[in-house]
Coordinates of C-alpha atoms in Angstrom, one line a residue:
M838 CA 95.6 144.6 132.4
S839 CA 98.2 143.8 134.5
A840 CA 101.5 142.8 132.5
P841 CA 102.1 139.2 132.9
D842 CA 105.0 137.8 135.3
I843 CA 106.9 136.2 132.1
D844 CA 107.0 137.0 128.7
T845 CA 108.6 134.1 126.0
Q846 CA 108.1 132.8 122.4
V847 CA 107.3 129.7 123.7
L848 CA 105.9 128.0 126.7
V849 CA 106.5 124.4 127.0
V850 CA 104.3 122.7 129.4
G851 CA 105.6 119.1 131.3
A852 CA 109.3 118.5 131.6
G853 CA 109.8 115.3 131.0
P854 CA 111.6 113.7 128.3
V855 CA 110.2 115.4 125.5
G856 CA 109.1 119.3 126.8
L857 CA 113.0 119.3 127.0
M858 CA 114.0 117.8 124.1
L859 CA 111.6 119.8 122.3
A860 CA 112.6 123.6 125.1
G861 CA 116.3 122.8 123.8
E862 CA 115.6 122.0 119.8
L863 CA 113.8 125.3 120.2
A864 CA 116.5 127.2 122.1
L865 CA 119.4 125.6 119.4
G866 CA 116.7 127.3 116.8
G867 CA 117.1 131.0 118.7
A868 CA 113.9 131.2 120.3
D869 CA 113.5 132.6 123.6
V870 CA 111.1 129.1 126.0
V871 CA 110.6 128.6 129.1
V872 CA 109.4 125.4 130.1
L873 CA 106.4 125.1 132.6
E874 CA 106.7 121.9 134.9
R875 CA 104.2 120.6 137.8
R876 CA 106.7 118.2 139.6
T877 CA 109.2 120.5 142.5
G878 CA 112.2 118.3 142.0
P879 CA 113.3 114.9 139.8
L880 CA 111.2 111.4 139.2
T881 CA 112.2 108.9 142.3
E882 CA 111.0 106.1 139.7
S883 CA 112.5 104.4 136.8
R884 CA 109.9 105.5 134.2
A885 CA 110.5 105.0 130.7
S886 CA 114.0 103.4 129.5
T887 CA 114.3 101.6 126.9
L888 CA 116.2 104.8 124.5
H889 CA 116.0 102.7 120.6
A890 CA 118.3 103.6 117.3
R891 CA 116.8 106.5 116.1
T892 CA 116.4 108.2 119.6
M893 CA 120.4 107.2 120.0
E894 CA 120.8 109.1 116.3
L895 CA 118.9 112.7 117.2
L896 CA 121.7 112.5 120.4
D897 CA 124.4 112.2 118.2
Q898 CA 123.3 114.7 116.3
R899 CA 122.9 117.8 119.6
G900 CA 126.7 116.5 121.0
L901 CA 124.6 114.7 123.9
L902 CA 126.2 110.8 123.9
E903 CA 129.6 111.9 124.9
E904 CA 128.0 113.6 128.3
L905 CA 125.5 110.5 128.7
G906 CA 128.0 107.7 128.1
T907 CA 127.6 104.2 126.8
P908 CA 124.2 103.2 128.0
P909 CA 124.4 99.4 128.4
A910 CA 122.3 97.5 125.8
G911 CA 118.6 96.9 126.4
G912 CA 119.5 93.1 125.5
P913 CA 117.2 91.8 122.3
G914 CA 114.3 93.2 121.7
H915 CA 110.1 91.7 120.9
F916 CA 107.7 92.5 119.4
G917 CA 104.0 91.4 121.2
G918 CA 106.7 89.8 123.4
T919 CA 108.6 87.3 121.0
R920 CA 111.2 87.8 120.4
L921 CA 113.4 90.2 117.2
D922 CA 116.4 90.8 116.7
L923 CA 116.8 95.3 116.1
T924 CA 119.5 94.5 114.3
T925 CA 119.3 97.9 111.4
D926 CA 121.2 100.1 109.6
S927 CA 122.0 102.3 112.0
P928 CA 125.6 103.0 114.0
Y929 CA 123.2 102.0 117.3
S930 CA 120.8 99.1 116.2
G931 CA 119.7 97.4 119.4
Q932 CA 118.4 99.2 121.8
W933 CA 120.4 101.4 125.0
K934 CA 118.7 101.3 128.9
V935 CA 118.9 104.8 130.3
P936 CA 116.9 105.5 132.7
Q937 CA 114.3 108.2 132.3
V938 CA 115.4 110.6 135.2
R939 CA 119.0 110.2 133.4
T940 CA 117.2 111.1 129.9
E941 CA 115.9 114.1 131.9
E942 CA 118.9 114.9 133.5
L943 CA 121.4 114.9 129.9
L944 CA 118.0 117.6 128.5
E945 CA 117.5 119.5 131.1
G946 CA 120.8 120.5 131.3
W947 CA 121.6 121.1 127.2
A948 CA 118.2 122.5 126.9
T949 CA 119.3 124.9 129.9
R950 CA 123.0 125.7 128.7
L951 CA 121.3 127.0 125.5
G952 CA 119.3 129.4 127.6
A953 CA 115.9 127.8 128.3
R954 CA 114.2 128.7 131.3
V955 CA 112.5 125.5 133.3
V956 CA 110.5 126.5 135.9
K957 CA 108.8 124.1 138.8
G958 CA 106.5 123.8 140.9
H959 CA 103.6 125.3 138.8
R960 CA 100.3 123.0 137.8
L961 CA 98.8 124.9 134.8
T962 CA 95.1 126.1 135.3
D963 CA 94.0 128.2 132.2
L964 CA 95.3 129.3 128.8
R965 CA 93.7 132.1 126.6
T966 CA 93.8 132.9 123.1
A967 CA 94.4 136.3 121.5
P968 CA 95.2 137.2 117.6
H969 CA 98.4 137.6 118.0
T970 CA 99.7 135.7 121.9
V971 CA 98.8 132.6 124.8
E972 CA 98.3 133.5 127.9
A973 CA 98.0 131.2 130.6
T974 CA 98.4 130.4 134.3
A975 CA 99.4 127.9 136.9
E976 CA 99.5 127.7 140.3
A977 CA 101.9 127.5 142.6
E978 CA 102.1 124.8 145.4
P979 CA 100.2 126.4 148.2
G980 CA 102.6 128.9 150.2
P981 CA 103.6 128.6 154.4
G982 CA 100.2 130.7 154.4
G983 CA 98.3 128.1 152.7
A984 CA 97.3 130.2 150.5
A985 CA 98.1 129.3 145.9
S986 CA 100.4 132.0 144.0
A987 CA 99.7 132.1 140.6
L988 CA 101.8 132.9 137.9
R989 CA 100.4 134.5 134.2
V990 CA 102.9 133.6 131.3
R991 CA 102.2 135.6 127.7
A992 CA 104.0 133.1 124.6
A993 CA 103.6 133.4 121.0
Y994 CA 102.9 130.0 121.0
V995 CA 102.4 127.2 123.5
V996 CA 103.5 123.3 123.0
G997 CA 101.9 120.8 125.2
C998 CA 104.0 117.8 126.4
D999 CA 101.8 117.4 129.3
G1000 CA 101.3 113.7 129.3
E1001 CA 98.4 111.6 128.4
S1002 CA 96.6 113.3 130.7
S1003 CA 96.6 117.0 129.0
T1004 CA 95.9 120.2 130.4
V1005 CA 97.2 121.8 127.7
R1006 CA 94.9 119.6 124.5
E1007 CA 92.0 119.5 127.8
L1008 CA 92.1 123.4 127.9
A1009 CA 92.3 124.1 123.8
G1010 CA 89.0 122.0 123.2
F1011 CA 92.0 119.4 120.9
A1012 CA 89.5 116.0 120.2
F1013 CA 90.9 112.9 120.7
P1014 CA 89.0 110.0 119.7
G1015 CA 89.8 106.0 120.3
R1016 CA 89.2 104.3 122.5
D1017 CA 89.8 103.3 126.5
A1018 CA 91.7 100.4 127.6
T1019 CA 89.8 96.9 127.8
R1020 CA 93.6 95.2 129.2
E1021 CA 95.7 95.9 131.9
L1022 CA 98.6 95.4 132.7
L1023 CA 100.5 95.7 136.6
R1024 CA 103.9 97.2 137.8
A1025 CA 106.6 97.2 140.3
D1026 CA 109.2 97.5 141.4
V1027 CA 110.0 95.3 144.8
A1028 CA 113.3 94.9 146.8
D1029 CA 113.7 91.6 149.2
V1030 CA 111.8 89.3 146.9
Q1031 CA 113.7 85.9 145.6
V1032 CA 112.3 85.5 141.9
P1033 CA 112.8 83.6 138.8
D1034 CA 113.6 86.5 135.4
R1035 CA 110.9 86.0 133.9
R1036 CA 111.3 87.1 129.9
F1037 CA 107.1 86.5 128.4
E1038 CA 106.2 83.9 129.9
R1039 CA 103.0 83.2 129.7
H1040 CA 100.7 80.5 132.1
P1041 CA 97.2 79.8 131.7
G1042 CA 96.3 82.5 133.5
G1043 CA 97.8 85.2 131.9
L1044 CA 101.1 86.8 131.5
A1045 CA 104.1 87.0 133.5
I1046 CA 107.6 89.5 133.4
S1047 CA 110.0 89.5 136.0
A1048 CA 114.1 90.8 136.1
R1049 CA 116.6 91.3 139.0
G1050 CA 117.9 95.5 138.1
P1051 CA 120.3 97.2 139.3
G1052 CA 120.8 97.6 143.3
G1053 CA 118.6 93.8 144.2
V1054 CA 115.4 95.5 143.0
T1055 CA 113.0 93.6 140.7
R1056 CA 110.8 94.4 139.0
V1057 CA 107.6 92.4 138.1
M1058 CA 104.6 92.5 135.0
V1059 CA 102.1 90.9 135.2
H1060 CA 98.7 90.1 133.0
E1061 CA 95.7 88.3 134.4
Y1062 CA 93.9 87.0 131.3
G1063 CA 89.9 87.7 131.2
A1064 CA 90.2 90.3 134.5
P1065 CA 88.5 93.9 133.8
V1066 CA 90.6 96.8 133.7
G1067 CA 90.8 98.7 137.0
R1068 CA 89.0 101.6 138.4
E1069 CA 90.6 102.7 141.2
P1070 CA 92.1 106.4 141.0
G1071 CA 96.0 106.4 140.3
P1072 CA 98.4 103.5 141.0
P1073 CA 97.4 100.1 142.3
S1074 CA 97.1 98.6 145.9
F1075 CA 100.8 95.8 146.1
A1076 CA 97.8 93.8 147.4
R1077 CA 96.4 93.8 143.7
V1078 CA 100.0 93.3 141.9
A1079 CA 100.6 90.2 144.2
D1080 CA 97.3 88.7 144.6
T1081 CA 97.2 89.1 140.2
W1082 CA 101.2 87.4 140.5
R1083 CA 100.5 84.6 143.0
R1084 CA 97.8 82.9 141.1
V1085 CA 99.6 82.9 137.0
T1086 CA 103.0 82.3 138.4
G1087 CA 101.9 80.6 141.8
D1088 CA 104.5 82.5 143.2
D1089 CA 104.4 84.7 146.6
I1090 CA 106.1 88.5 146.7
R1091 CA 104.0 89.5 149.3
G1092 CA 106.6 89.6 151.8
G1093 CA 108.7 91.9 149.6
A1094 CA 108.8 95.5 149.7
P1095 CA 107.3 97.9 146.9
L1096 CA 110.1 100.6 146.1
W1097 CA 107.1 101.9 143.0
L1098 CA 103.2 100.3 141.1
N1099 CA 101.5 101.6 138.1
S1100 CA 100.3 100.4 135.9
F1101 CA 99.0 100.9 131.6
G1102 CA 96.8 99.7 129.5
D1103 CA 96.1 99.1 125.9
A1104 CA 93.9 102.1 125.7
L1105 CA 95.1 103.9 122.4
R1106 CA 94.4 107.6 121.7
Q1107 CA 95.4 110.7 119.5
A1108 CA 94.8 114.0 118.8
S1109 CA 92.4 114.5 115.8
Q1110 CA 95.2 117.6 115.0
Y1111 CA 98.7 118.7 116.3
R1112 CA 98.1 122.2 116.0
R1113 CA 95.2 124.0 116.3
G1114 CA 96.4 128.2 116.0
R1115 CA 99.3 128.8 118.5
I1116 CA 98.3 125.6 120.6
L1117 CA 100.3 122.3 119.5
L1118 CA 101.0 119.4 120.8
A1119 CA 104.0 116.4 121.3
G1120 CA 104.6 113.1 122.8
D1121 CA 101.8 111.3 124.9
A1122 CA 99.5 114.9 125.0
A1123 CA 99.5 114.0 121.0
H1124 CA 98.5 109.8 121.2
H1125 CA 98.5 107.1 124.4
Q1126 CA 99.3 103.9 124.0
M1127 CA 100.7 101.1 125.8
P1128 CA 104.1 102.0 126.5
V1129 CA 105.0 98.0 125.0
G1130 CA 108.9 98.4 123.9
G1131 CA 109.4 101.7 124.9
Q1132 CA 107.6 102.9 121.7
A1133 CA 105.5 105.7 123.7
L1134 CA 109.2 107.4 124.8
N1135 CA 110.7 107.7 121.5
L1136 CA 107.7 107.9 119.3
G1137 CA 107.2 111.8 121.7
L1138 CA 111.3 113.0 121.3
Q1139 CA 110.4 112.3 117.3
D1140 CA 107.6 114.9 117.4
A1141 CA 110.0 117.2 119.5
A1142 CA 113.2 116.9 117.0
N1143 CA 110.4 117.7 114.4
L1144 CA 109.1 120.4 115.9
G1145 CA 111.4 122.6 117.8
W1146 CA 113.4 123.5 114.2
K1147 CA 110.2 124.4 112.6
L1148 CA 108.3 126.1 115.4
A1149 CA 111.7 128.7 116.7
A1150 CA 112.4 129.1 112.5
E1151 CA 108.1 130.7 112.5
V1152 CA 109.3 132.9 116.4
R1153 CA 112.4 134.3 114.3
G1154 CA 110.7 134.9 111.0
T1155 CA 112.2 132.7 108.5
A1156 CA 109.9 130.2 108.1
G1157 CA 108.2 129.9 104.2
P1158 CA 104.4 129.1 104.4
G1159 CA 103.5 126.2 105.6
L1160 CA 106.7 125.0 107.2
L1161 CA 104.3 125.0 110.6
D1162 CA 101.7 122.7 109.5
S1163 CA 104.2 120.5 107.9
Y1164 CA 104.9 119.4 111.6
H1165 CA 100.9 117.2 111.3
A1166 CA 102.2 116.9 107.9
E1167 CA 104.7 114.7 108.9
R1168 CA 103.7 113.7 112.8
H1169 CA 100.1 112.5 112.6
P1170 CA 100.8 110.0 110.0
A1171 CA 104.4 108.8 111.8
G1172 CA 102.4 108.4 114.8
R1173 CA 99.5 106.5 113.2
R1174 CA 101.7 103.6 112.2
V1175 CA 103.5 103.6 115.7
L1176 CA 99.4 103.1 117.1
D1177 CA 98.9 100.6 114.4
N1178 CA 101.4 98.6 115.3
I1179 CA 101.0 99.1 119.4
A1180 CA 97.5 98.5 119.0
A1181 CA 98.8 94.8 117.0
Q1182 CA 101.9 94.0 119.8
A1183 CA 99.0 94.7 122.8
L1184 CA 96.4 91.9 121.3
L1185 CA 99.8 89.3 120.9
L1186 CA 101.0 91.0 124.3
L1187 CA 97.5 90.0 126.1
G1188 CA 95.7 88.5 124.3
G1189 CA 94.8 85.2 125.4
S1190 CA 94.9 81.3 124.0
G1191 CA 92.8 82.5 121.8
T1192 CA 95.7 84.2 119.8
E1193 CA 97.8 81.5 119.7
Q1194 CA 97.8 80.5 116.5
V1195 CA 98.6 83.7 115.0
R1196 CA 101.0 83.9 117.8
S1197 CA 102.5 81.1 116.0
L1198 CA 102.1 82.2 112.6
F1199 CA 103.8 85.3 114.1
G1200 CA 107.1 83.5 115.3
E1201 CA 107.5 81.8 111.2
L1202 CA 106.9 85.1 110.1
L1203 CA 109.6 86.8 112.0
R1204 CA 112.2 84.1 110.6
E1205 CA 111.8 85.1 107.0
P1206 CA 114.9 88.5 106.9
R1207 CA 112.8 90.5 105.3
V1208 CA 109.8 90.6 107.7
R1209 CA 112.4 91.4 111.0
A1210 CA 114.2 93.7 109.6
H1211 CA 110.9 95.7 108.2
L1212 CA 109.3 95.6 112.3
A1213 CA 112.9 95.7 113.8
G1214 CA 113.0 99.1 111.4
T1215 CA 109.7 100.2 112.7
I1216 CA 109.9 99.8 116.2
A1217 CA 113.8 100.9 116.7
G1218 CA 112.1 104.5 113.9
V1219 CA 114.5 104.3 111.9
D1220 CA 112.3 103.6 108.4
V1221 CA 110.4 107.1 108.9
R1222 CA 110.0 108.8 105.7
Y1223 CA 108.7 111.8 105.2
A1224 CA 106.3 112.7 101.8
A1225 CA 108.6 113.8 99.3
E1226 CA 107.5 115.0 95.3
P1227 CA 107.2 112.4 92.4
G1228 CA 110.2 111.5 91.1
A1229 CA 112.3 113.1 94.1
H1230 CA 116.0 110.8 95.1
R1231 CA 114.6 108.2 97.1
L1232 CA 116.7 109.7 100.1
V1233 CA 114.4 112.5 100.4
G1234 CA 111.8 112.4 103.3
A1235 CA 114.3 109.7 104.7
R1236 CA 116.5 110.2 107.5
V1237 CA 119.9 110.8 106.8
P1238 CA 122.8 107.5 106.8
Y1239 CA 125.3 108.2 109.0
L1240 CA 128.6 108.5 107.0
R1241 CA 132.3 109.5 108.4
F1242 CA 134.4 112.1 106.2
G1243 CA 137.5 112.0 105.1
T1244 CA 140.0 114.7 106.2
G1245 CA 139.6 117.6 104.8
A1246 CA 136.3 118.1 105.8
D1247 CA 135.4 121.8 105.2
T1248 CA 132.9 120.9 108.6
A1249 CA 132.9 123.2 111.6
E1250 CA 134.6 120.0 114.4
G1251 CA 136.5 118.3 111.4
P1252 CA 136.1 115.6 109.7
G1253 CA 133.5 114.2 111.6
S1254 CA 130.3 112.7 110.1
S1255 CA 127.2 114.0 108.4
F1256 CA 125.7 113.8 112.2
A1257 CA 127.8 116.0 112.9
A1258 CA 127.2 118.7 110.9
L1259 CA 124.1 118.6 112.3
R1260 CA 124.7 119.7 115.7
P1261 CA 124.1 123.6 115.2
G1262 CA 121.1 122.5 114.7
R1263 CA 120.7 124.4 111.1
G1264 CA 120.4 123.1 107.1
V1265 CA 123.9 121.3 105.8
L1266 CA 124.5 121.1 102.3
V1267 CA 126.5 118.3 101.9
D1268 CA 128.5 117.9 99.3
L1269 CA 131.2 115.5 98.3
G1270 CA 131.5 115.9 95.2
G1271 CA 134.8 117.1 95.2
R1272 CA 134.9 119.8 93.0
P1273 CA 132.3 123.1 93.0
T1274 CA 129.7 122.4 92.3
P1275 CA 126.4 124.8 90.8
F1276 CA 124.2 123.7 94.2
L1277 CA 127.6 125.6 96.5
A1278 CA 126.2 129.1 94.7
A1279 CA 122.7 128.5 95.0
V1280 CA 122.6 127.5 98.7
A1281 CA 124.9 130.9 99.3
P1282 CA 121.4 133.1 100.2
W1283 CA 120.7 130.5 102.3
R1284 CA 124.0 131.1 104.6
D1285 CA 123.1 133.9 106.9
G1286 CA 122.6 131.3 110.0
R1287 CA 119.7 128.8 108.5
V1288 CA 121.7 127.2 106.1
D1289 CA 125.7 125.6 106.3
V1290 CA 127.7 123.7 103.4
V1291 CA 130.0 121.4 103.9
T1292 CA 132.4 120.1 101.4
A1293 CA 134.1 116.5 101.9
K1294 CA 134.6 113.3 101.3
P1295 CA 133.9 109.8 102.9
E1296 CA 137.2 108.5 104.8
P1297 CA 138.5 105.4 102.7
G1298 CA 137.1 102.3 103.7
G1299 CA 133.7 103.7 104.5
A1300 CA 130.9 102.7 103.5
A1301 CA 129.2 103.8 99.5
P1302 CA 127.7 106.6 99.7
E1303 CA 123.8 107.0 98.5
F1304 CA 124.9 110.3 97.0
T1305 CA 126.9 112.8 95.8
S1306 CA 124.9 116.2 96.6
A1307 CA 122.5 116.3 99.6
L1308 CA 120.4 118.8 101.8
L1309 CA 120.2 117.7 105.2
R1310 CA 116.7 119.5 107.6
P1311 CA 117.3 119.9 111.0
D1312 CA 116.6 116.6 112.5
G1313 CA 118.4 115.1 110.3
H1314 CA 115.7 113.8 107.4
V1315 CA 117.1 114.3 103.9
A1316 CA 115.0 118.1 101.9
W1317 CA 116.5 117.1 98.5
A1318 CA 119.4 115.2 96.4
D1319 CA 121.4 114.9 93.7
G1320 CA 118.5 116.9 91.5
T1321 CA 119.2 119.9 90.0
V1322 CA 119.8 123.4 90.9
P1323 CA 115.9 124.8 90.8
E1324 CA 115.2 121.4 92.8
L1325 CA 117.6 123.1 95.3
E1326 CA 116.0 126.3 95.4
A1327 CA 112.5 125.2 95.7
A1328 CA 114.0 122.7 99.0
L1329 CA 115.4 125.5 100.7
R1330 CA 112.9 127.3 100.2
R1331 CA 110.3 125.1 101.5
W1332 CA 112.6 124.6 104.5
F1333 CA 114.5 127.3 105.2
G1334 CA 112.1 130.4 103.4
P1335 CA 112.8 132.7 101.3
A1336 CA 116.6 133.1 99.9
A1337 CA 118.1 136.7 101.7
R1338 CA 118.2 139.2 99.8
R1339 CA 122.1 141.0 97.9

């Protein structure tokens, strides 16, 4: 067999936000990574543009917010069309508007600076697995002579980040159970049209949403109660969107200039496995859901943050038994929870007159502080808590709290914070005791590039810390806190592999 055109440790298929986030995480963790993308250039439409608090935290933990700048706030949130205050305990409460093309530009720049290679204009056509490798074949766009050229890539692992119609998922034979869409929301960006802003405006015949954006472009979204889901290939026609808009609202937008058209339904599917041997799935390739409230994009980015450091450790040879399998064990339930949340929202949002009583009752419940906080944490992604051993500290499995360190902190970047300490992409033992502890000695065998140590005191006047000593995973979740030395050593072995020989 002839040599492949590209040899790499990890092939990521799909250069959307999830694939690029994963590529950056892998490269930060020391893996050689290639990203394969069928597009030849950037997006020309806005698509997913809402970033939630947990995603902003992840960007902070990788030092990317300074480059991104302060994005505009996305206004009030909602749950199934009912207004919801998204205030949480995150420094990035609320939601933030960043066009998908900007998110991709940010993440691609970060990933390539770290050494990831992005190969565009190639469509995956075949996957073949061997005991220790996977070989992928991709076709480039036809050249001037009309013949398409093939590219062969050999990798230790392949990750499908190629969306809801994932070629990786299909070629690798992943089961993708669930249901097809029964309701549909039509969407269009339209220039040269004047319509009032509408926020989840319910009419006798359907739901209407409209908002005028930068440059005078108006986004309209419309659902007609009881209408069948469109079966035409590709996006809906502008005539269909305009006719539906007129039937629901009475307004005429047919004189506008459509810039982008698409539709999305309430289909709900999730891969039974996120890993099959050397092939894994992340983002919409692993779960297909209605992109209500921006949750789909944020869910996928959190998949990438969970998987990247684990897969990098696997290909470096430092992962302990079961580390890579913990990706499915942690992210499949997290995904299922979000899909159930979105299914409930889709029913409230797109249901007809038969849901009004439920919507009214739900509006009353949202005025209860505990209900509001619970749903805000779910949508923002800050309430994700991975399974922990019985009796563990209550923070174990949860995301690390934001904590500013006072002057004199022993960190790579000065005083900093609990988020800044994670920027190298390694584990971190944070010790706030202000004196040498046995935990510092216990972590020594892992201080070979796998785990850093930060000794610090909280910034005076800041929030009281919820721990004295804690072990943080590279994805910003707590692996151990305020336990015994043997418990710390067990957590180190579980998440960072065997101790180095002295």
